Amino acid sequence: MFTPIEFDPVIRQDAQEYVESGGDPFPNCAVLGASGLLGSYLLDFISTVNSLSASKSAVLGFSRSMTRHLRSLSSRPGVAIHDFKVLEEVGRKIDKLHIIHAASPASIKQVSSNSQSLIESNLLLTERLFQTLEGTGGRVTYFSSGEVYGDSPNLPTAESDYGGFDHLGSRGLYPEVKRFTELMTKLWSERTGVPATILRIFHTFGPGLRADDNRVFADAIFSLVNGGDIILRSNGQARRSFMYSSDLAHAVRCSWGDKPFKVLNVCGEPELTILDFANLVSQNRPGCSVLTSSDGADSETPESPIMRGLGDTSMLRSFNWRPRVTIESAIAKTIESVEWRILNGWS
């Protein structure tokens, strides 16, 4: 049995609710990018679900760094944490391994400061995945982004839609790399016979959020937790859809099926302005104010040209998926997790 210090109580509650609602345990899984926001959540969530379900499936995490969270997870039965260097060696030993490729810088700050990591973790790592799984009966789920649709897509945006963006601009590298990795995923899936799913993920957050993330949900939540006002780097009128991490975990599990290749949007609802989102965060602490750039906020980060973001999830819903966590609950859960991690030295 786990002692309370070994798991984030918010993720454990998420996993309990998943099991109690009839959610299936996960098969043999490997999560790449296990120290990142989405990867660390999924590794914790999946291992807890399988423990509560008495599943004997293996749960592997691959990461370039060993955080306190990962050290804690590695003590759980059936969970092992590895460096990327041994991916092929370890992956080929497990039949029908489902690899969740969540390894990638995501915020504009991370991408700008380490573009080489973006290319290596997406383009080069994807090729290794398919070579690893060829002939094993495994599957790949690649985490792409709603940014691949460009700055003026149809709304809500279907998987068959596409648009343009300045691939040489300061914010063009990330979606350009994601687009090309999607193509690689399709071609490698066809070449090797390894089934693959691409999930185009819109703004998603939850436990595991870091103060240096630099995306609007991180800036807003950490400003509140640290006792300051929420300062937006824009006028806050751009619109986004926001989703909680457990809804992504549901999507990962629901999306596995018989089709050899598919692309699915994963998106919360409804679409909110960034200002509306910040105001919802501010309601969790009396006296917290929201300031926009017009109020004197200083911005060193290039503003996104994307003014709207809402994916059409009807295809994913055909797999019996729907967003279950409201935006208000998602914010409250994330704040609780951030505060717990700070208190227990996990930040």
Short mmCIF file of C-alpha atoms in Angstrom, two decimals:
data_model
loop_
_atom_site.label_atom_id
_atom_site.label_comp_id
_atom_site.label_asym_id
_atom_site.label_seq_id
_atom_site.Cartn_x
_atom_site.Cartn_y
_atom_site.Cartn_z
CA MET A 1 0.00 0.00 0.00
CA PHE A 2 1.11 3.58 -0.66
CA THR A 3 1.65 5.95 2.22
CA PRO A 4 -0.03 9.37 1.83
CA ILE A 5 3.27 11.15 1.09
CA GLU A 6 3.81 8.96 -2.00
CA PHE A 7 1.07 10.43 -4.15
CA ASP A 8 -0.55 13.72 -5.00
CA PRO A 9 -3.96 13.50 -3.25
CA VAL A 10 -5.66 15.33 -6.12
CA ILE A 11 -4.48 12.78 -8.70
CA ARG A 12 -5.44 9.92 -6.40
CA GLN A 13 -8.96 11.36 -6.11
CA ASP A 14 -9.11 11.72 -9.91
CA ALA A 15 -8.10 8.06 -10.27
CA GLN A 16 -10.64 6.91 -7.69
CA GLU A 17 -13.42 8.76 -9.51
CA TYR A 18 -12.31 7.18 -12.79
CA VAL A 19 -12.43 3.66 -11.35
CA GLU A 20 -15.73 4.25 -9.54
CA SER A 21 -17.29 5.49 -12.81
CA GLY A 22 -16.42 2.18 -14.47
CA GLY A 23 -13.26 3.27 -16.26
CA ASP A 24 -11.11 0.43 -17.58
CA PRO A 25 -7.60 -0.16 -16.21
CA PHE A 26 -4.73 0.58 -18.58
CA PRO A 27 -2.73 -2.09 -20.45
CA ASN A 28 1.08 -2.14 -20.50
CA CYS A 29 1.98 1.56 -20.92
CA ALA A 30 5.07 3.69 -21.34
CA VAL A 31 4.82 7.46 -20.88
CA LEU A 32 7.53 9.51 -22.59
CA GLY A 33 8.16 12.91 -21.06
CA ALA A 34 7.33 11.63 -17.58
CA SER A 35 8.65 14.74 -15.82
CA GLY A 36 6.51 17.17 -17.86
CA LEU A 37 3.06 18.52 -17.02
CA LEU A 38 0.98 16.02 -19.00
CA GLY A 39 3.41 13.11 -18.84
CA SER A 40 3.87 13.21 -15.06
CA TYR A 41 0.13 13.43 -14.51
CA LEU A 42 -0.59 10.48 -16.80
CA LEU A 43 2.10 8.31 -15.23
CA ASP A 44 0.71 9.00 -11.74
CA PHE A 45 -2.93 8.64 -12.85
CA ILE A 46 -2.40 5.40 -14.79
CA SER A 47 -0.35 3.73 -12.05
CA THR A 48 -2.94 4.70 -9.41
CA VAL A 49 -5.86 3.49 -11.55
CA ASN A 50 -4.13 0.16 -12.11
CA SER A 51 -3.33 -0.19 -8.41
CA LEU A 52 -6.94 0.51 -7.43
CA SER A 53 -8.09 -1.95 -10.11
CA ALA A 54 -5.58 -4.64 -9.03
CA SER A 55 -4.18 -4.64 -12.58
CA LYS A 56 -0.83 -6.33 -13.17
CA SER A 57 0.03 -4.22 -16.23
CA ALA A 58 3.47 -2.64 -16.43
CA VAL A 59 3.69 1.15 -16.24
CA LEU A 60 6.93 2.69 -17.51
CA GLY A 61 8.09 6.28 -17.43
CA PHE A 62 10.88 7.73 -19.58
CA SER A 63 12.48 11.02 -18.62
CA ARG A 64 15.75 12.90 -18.91
CA SER A 65 15.50 14.01 -15.27
CA MET A 66 14.50 12.27 -12.04
CA THR A 67 12.21 14.48 -9.96
CA ARG A 68 11.02 13.76 -6.45
CA HIS A 69 7.65 12.89 -7.96
CA LEU A 70 9.23 10.28 -10.26
CA ARG A 71 11.31 8.82 -7.43
CA SER A 72 8.09 8.39 -5.47
CA LEU A 73 6.33 6.76 -8.42
CA SER A 74 9.23 4.36 -9.00
CA SER A 75 8.59 2.81 -5.57
CA ARG A 76 5.13 1.63 -6.64
CA PRO A 77 4.61 -1.99 -7.67
CA GLY A 78 4.70 -2.39 -11.46
CA VAL A 79 6.15 1.08 -12.10
CA ALA A 80 9.66 1.67 -13.46
CA ILE A 81 11.38 4.91 -14.50
CA HIS A 82 14.03 4.85 -17.22
CA ASP A 83 16.28 7.16 -19.19
CA PHE A 84 15.51 7.56 -22.90
CA LYS A 85 18.82 5.86 -23.70
CA VAL A 86 17.34 2.43 -22.92
CA LEU A 87 14.00 2.95 -24.70
CA GLU A 88 14.60 0.32 -27.38
CA GLU A 89 16.12 -2.20 -24.98
CA VAL A 90 13.26 -1.95 -22.50
CA GLY A 91 10.41 -1.43 -24.98
CA ARG A 92 11.16 -4.53 -27.05
CA LYS A 93 10.88 -6.78 -24.00
CA ILE A 94 7.20 -5.99 -23.38
CA ASP A 95 4.48 -7.33 -25.66
CA LYS A 96 1.69 -4.99 -26.73
CA LEU A 97 3.25 -1.93 -25.12
CA HIS A 98 1.21 1.26 -25.55
CA ILE A 99 3.62 4.19 -25.79
CA ILE A 100 2.22 7.63 -24.99
CA HIS A 101 4.55 10.19 -26.58
CA ALA A 102 4.19 13.26 -24.34
CA ALA A 103 7.84 14.33 -24.52
CA SER A 104 8.13 17.87 -25.84
CA PRO A 105 8.73 21.43 -24.67
CA ALA A 106 5.38 23.19 -24.80
CA SER A 107 5.50 26.79 -23.61
CA ILE A 108 6.89 29.54 -25.85
CA LYS A 109 9.61 30.18 -23.25
CA GLN A 110 10.78 26.55 -23.34
CA VAL A 111 10.65 26.39 -27.14
CA SER A 112 12.53 29.67 -27.61
CA SER A 113 15.32 28.71 -25.20
CA ASN A 114 15.74 25.10 -26.39
CA SER A 115 14.61 24.60 -29.97
CA GLN A 116 16.98 21.64 -30.36
CA SER A 117 15.11 19.76 -27.63
CA LEU A 118 11.82 20.40 -29.45
CA ILE A 119 13.18 18.84 -32.63
CA GLU A 120 14.87 15.89 -30.91
CA SER A 121 11.94 15.01 -28.64
CA ASN A 122 9.42 15.12 -31.50
CA LEU A 123 11.04 14.24 -34.82
CA LEU A 124 13.93 12.00 -33.77
CA LEU A 125 12.21 10.26 -30.88
CA THR A 126 9.15 9.36 -32.97
CA GLU A 127 11.26 7.34 -35.39
CA ARG A 128 12.75 5.42 -32.47
CA LEU A 129 9.29 4.58 -31.14
CA PHE A 130 8.14 2.83 -34.29
CA GLN A 131 11.42 0.98 -34.68
CA THR A 132 11.04 -0.19 -31.07
CA LEU A 133 7.46 -1.42 -31.46
CA GLU A 134 7.69 -3.03 -34.89
CA GLY A 135 6.56 -6.64 -34.50
CA THR A 136 5.62 -6.39 -30.80
CA GLY A 137 1.90 -5.68 -31.16
CA GLY A 138 2.33 -2.28 -29.52
CA ARG A 139 0.69 1.07 -30.22
CA VAL A 140 1.74 4.76 -30.30
CA THR A 141 -0.28 7.73 -29.08
CA TYR A 142 1.38 10.99 -30.13
CA PHE A 143 0.55 14.25 -28.33
CA SER A 144 0.21 16.97 -30.94
CA SER A 145 -1.39 20.40 -30.51
CA GLY A 146 -4.35 22.48 -31.63
CA GLU A 147 -1.78 25.02 -32.80
CA VAL A 148 -1.22 22.98 -35.97
CA TYR A 149 -4.44 24.51 -37.35
CA GLY A 150 -2.89 27.98 -37.63
CA ASP A 151 -4.23 31.34 -36.53
CA SER A 152 -7.56 31.48 -38.38
CA PRO A 153 -9.17 28.03 -38.59
CA ASN A 154 -12.84 27.22 -38.98
CA LEU A 155 -14.63 27.09 -35.61
CA PRO A 156 -15.13 24.62 -34.11
CA THR A 157 -12.16 23.15 -35.94
CA ALA A 158 -12.49 19.63 -37.35
CA GLU A 159 -9.59 17.23 -37.84
CA SER A 160 -9.88 17.70 -41.61
CA ASP A 161 -9.44 21.49 -41.37
CA TYR A 162 -6.11 23.22 -41.86
CA GLY A 163 -4.72 26.73 -41.95
CA GLY A 164 -1.53 28.72 -42.27
CA PHE A 165 0.98 30.36 -39.97
CA ASP A 166 4.39 31.98 -40.29
CA HIS A 167 6.69 28.99 -39.84
CA LEU A 168 9.72 31.30 -39.63
CA GLY A 169 8.15 33.55 -37.01
CA SER A 170 8.92 33.47 -33.31
CA ARG A 171 5.88 31.33 -32.58
CA GLY A 172 5.97 29.20 -35.75
CA LEU A 173 8.57 26.58 -34.79
CA TYR A 174 6.38 24.69 -32.34
CA PRO A 175 3.38 24.07 -34.62
CA GLU A 176 5.66 23.42 -37.60
CA VAL A 177 7.51 20.66 -35.72
CA LYS A 178 4.21 19.22 -34.49
CA ARG A 179 2.82 19.17 -38.04
CA PHE A 180 5.82 17.39 -39.45
CA THR A 181 5.88 14.86 -36.60
CA GLU A 182 2.23 14.10 -37.32
CA LEU A 183 3.22 13.28 -40.89
CA MET A 184 6.10 11.12 -39.66
CA THR A 185 3.73 9.30 -37.32
CA LYS A 186 1.39 8.50 -40.19
CA LEU A 187 4.19 7.35 -42.51
CA TRP A 188 5.93 5.24 -39.87
CA SER A 189 2.63 3.68 -38.83
CA GLU A 190 1.97 2.65 -42.44
CA ARG A 191 5.53 1.40 -42.91
CA THR A 192 5.81 -0.68 -39.72
CA GLY A 193 2.19 -1.71 -39.20
CA VAL A 194 2.23 -0.21 -35.68
CA PRO A 195 -1.19 1.38 -34.94
CA ALA A 196 -0.99 5.08 -34.07
CA THR A 197 -3.28 7.77 -32.72
CA ILE A 198 -2.55 11.49 -32.92
CA LEU A 199 -4.26 13.58 -30.25
CA ARG A 200 -4.43 17.29 -31.09
CA ILE A 201 -4.58 18.72 -27.58
CA PHE A 202 -5.88 22.20 -26.81
CA HIS A 203 -5.06 24.09 -23.57
CA THR A 204 -4.82 21.41 -20.86
CA PHE A 205 -3.63 21.77 -17.28
CA GLY A 206 -3.76 20.13 -13.86
CA PRO A 207 -1.47 18.66 -11.16
CA GLY A 208 2.19 18.86 -12.08
CA LEU A 209 1.97 22.49 -13.21
CA ARG A 210 5.29 24.31 -12.76
CA ALA A 211 5.93 27.95 -11.94
CA ASP A 212 8.24 28.38 -14.95
CA ASP A 213 5.70 27.03 -17.45
CA ASN A 214 4.88 30.55 -18.72
CA ARG A 215 1.51 29.64 -20.25
CA VAL A 216 -1.53 31.63 -19.16
CA PHE A 217 -2.97 28.95 -16.87
CA ALA A 218 0.37 28.56 -15.06
CA ASP A 219 0.96 32.30 -14.73
CA ALA A 220 -2.53 32.87 -13.36
CA ILE A 221 -2.54 29.98 -10.87
CA PHE A 222 0.96 30.59 -9.50
CA SER A 223 0.30 34.32 -9.18
CA LEU A 224 -2.71 33.49 -7.02
CA VAL A 225 -0.90 30.83 -4.95
CA ASN A 226 2.02 33.21 -4.34
CA GLY A 227 -0.33 35.92 -3.10
CA GLY A 228 0.03 38.34 -6.00
CA ASP A 229 -2.29 39.79 -8.60
CA ILE A 230 -2.76 38.04 -11.95
CA ILE A 231 -1.01 40.02 -14.68
CA LEU A 232 -1.82 39.13 -18.28
CA ARG A 233 0.69 39.77 -21.06
CA SER A 234 -2.09 40.92 -23.42
CA ASN A 235 -5.50 42.57 -23.33
CA GLY A 236 -6.96 39.15 -22.51
CA GLN A 237 -9.45 39.09 -25.40
CA ALA A 238 -8.03 36.04 -27.19
CA ARG A 239 -10.30 33.04 -26.69
CA ARG A 240 -9.24 29.54 -25.67
CA SER A 241 -10.82 26.27 -24.62
CA PHE A 242 -9.42 24.84 -21.38
CA MET A 243 -9.39 21.22 -20.25
CA TYR A 244 -8.38 19.34 -17.10
CA SER A 245 -5.75 16.59 -17.27
CA SER A 246 -8.04 13.73 -16.21
CA ASP A 247 -10.20 14.41 -19.27
CA LEU A 248 -7.07 13.92 -21.37
CA ALA A 249 -6.39 10.63 -19.55
CA HIS A 250 -9.94 9.51 -20.42
CA ALA A 251 -9.30 10.48 -24.06
CA VAL A 252 -6.08 8.45 -24.19
CA ARG A 253 -7.87 5.33 -22.93
CA CYS A 254 -10.98 5.82 -25.10
CA SER A 255 -9.04 6.47 -28.29
CA TRP A 256 -7.38 3.05 -28.47
CA GLY A 257 -9.20 0.78 -30.87
CA ASP A 258 -8.89 -1.28 -34.01
CA LYS A 259 -8.20 1.48 -36.53
CA PRO A 260 -4.52 1.46 -37.55
CA PHE A 261 -4.29 5.27 -37.71
CA LYS A 262 -6.47 8.17 -36.61
CA VAL A 263 -6.30 11.84 -35.66
CA LEU A 264 -8.53 13.19 -32.89
CA ASN A 265 -9.10 16.61 -31.34
CA VAL A 266 -9.06 16.70 -27.51
CA CYS A 267 -10.63 19.89 -26.29
CA GLY A 268 -12.50 21.27 -23.30
CA GLU A 269 -15.54 23.50 -23.41
CA PRO A 270 -16.73 26.19 -23.46
CA GLU A 271 -14.40 28.65 -25.19
CA LEU A 272 -13.41 31.48 -22.81
CA THR A 273 -11.47 34.69 -23.18
CA ILE A 274 -8.13 34.59 -21.38
CA LEU A 275 -9.45 37.44 -19.24
CA ASP A 276 -12.50 35.36 -18.27
CA PHE A 277 -10.21 32.46 -17.34
CA ALA A 278 -8.00 34.72 -15.20
CA ASN A 279 -11.08 36.10 -13.45
CA LEU A 280 -12.22 32.56 -12.63
CA VAL A 281 -8.80 31.85 -11.11
CA SER A 282 -8.90 35.09 -9.09
CA GLN A 283 -12.17 34.05 -7.43
CA ASN A 284 -10.23 31.44 -5.47
CA ARG A 285 -8.58 34.09 -3.27
CA PRO A 286 -10.28 37.19 -1.87
CA GLY A 287 -8.60 40.40 -2.98
CA CYS A 288 -6.84 38.92 -6.01
CA SER A 289 -7.03 41.32 -8.98
CA VAL A 290 -6.52 40.73 -12.70
CA LEU A 291 -4.45 43.24 -14.69
CA THR A 292 -4.00 43.32 -18.46
CA SER A 293 -1.08 44.75 -20.45
CA SER A 294 -3.02 47.98 -20.82
CA ASP A 295 -2.85 48.30 -17.01
CA GLY A 296 0.92 48.50 -17.17
CA ALA A 297 1.93 44.85 -17.35
CA ASP A 298 5.34 44.26 -18.92
CA SER A 299 5.53 41.58 -21.61
CA GLU A 300 8.74 40.05 -22.99
CA THR A 301 6.97 37.08 -24.59
CA PRO A 302 5.69 37.34 -28.18
CA GLU A 303 1.90 37.37 -28.16
CA SER A 304 0.22 34.48 -29.92
CA PRO A 305 -1.45 35.37 -33.25
CA ILE A 306 -4.18 32.80 -32.52
CA MET A 307 -7.30 34.65 -31.39
CA ARG A 308 -9.69 31.69 -31.22
CA GLY A 309 -9.24 28.07 -30.23
CA LEU A 310 -12.04 25.53 -30.16
CA GLY A 311 -11.79 22.00 -31.52
CA ASP A 312 -14.62 19.87 -32.84
CA THR A 313 -14.55 16.75 -30.62
CA SER A 314 -17.42 14.87 -32.24
CA MET A 315 -15.06 12.20 -33.56
CA LEU A 316 -13.56 11.56 -30.11
CA ARG A 317 -17.05 11.55 -28.60
CA SER A 318 -17.92 8.64 -30.89
CA PHE A 319 -15.49 6.66 -28.71
CA ASN A 320 -17.69 7.39 -25.67
CA TRP A 321 -15.63 10.37 -24.46
CA ARG A 322 -16.81 13.69 -23.08
CA PRO A 323 -15.22 16.36 -20.87
CA ARG A 324 -16.26 15.62 -17.29
CA VAL A 325 -14.49 18.30 -15.23
CA THR A 326 -15.80 21.88 -15.26
CA ILE A 327 -13.32 24.71 -15.68
CA GLU A 328 -14.07 25.94 -12.14
CA SER A 329 -13.34 22.50 -10.70
CA ALA A 330 -10.20 22.15 -12.84
CA ILE A 331 -8.84 25.42 -11.44
CA ALA A 332 -9.67 24.47 -7.84
CA LYS A 333 -8.07 21.02 -8.22
CA THR A 334 -4.90 22.47 -9.73
CA ILE A 335 -4.57 25.08 -6.98
CA GLU A 336 -5.00 22.37 -4.33
CA SER A 337 -2.30 20.26 -5.99
CA VAL A 338 0.15 23.17 -6.36
CA GLU A 339 -0.27 24.12 -2.70
CA TRP A 340 0.14 20.49 -1.58
CA ARG A 341 3.32 20.07 -3.61
CA ILE A 342 4.82 23.28 -2.27
CA LEU A 343 4.00 22.18 1.30
CA ASN A 344 5.58 18.75 0.74
CA GLY A 345 8.66 19.95 -1.14
CA TRP A 346 7.62 18.63 -4.56
CA SER A 347 7.68 22.00 -6.31
#
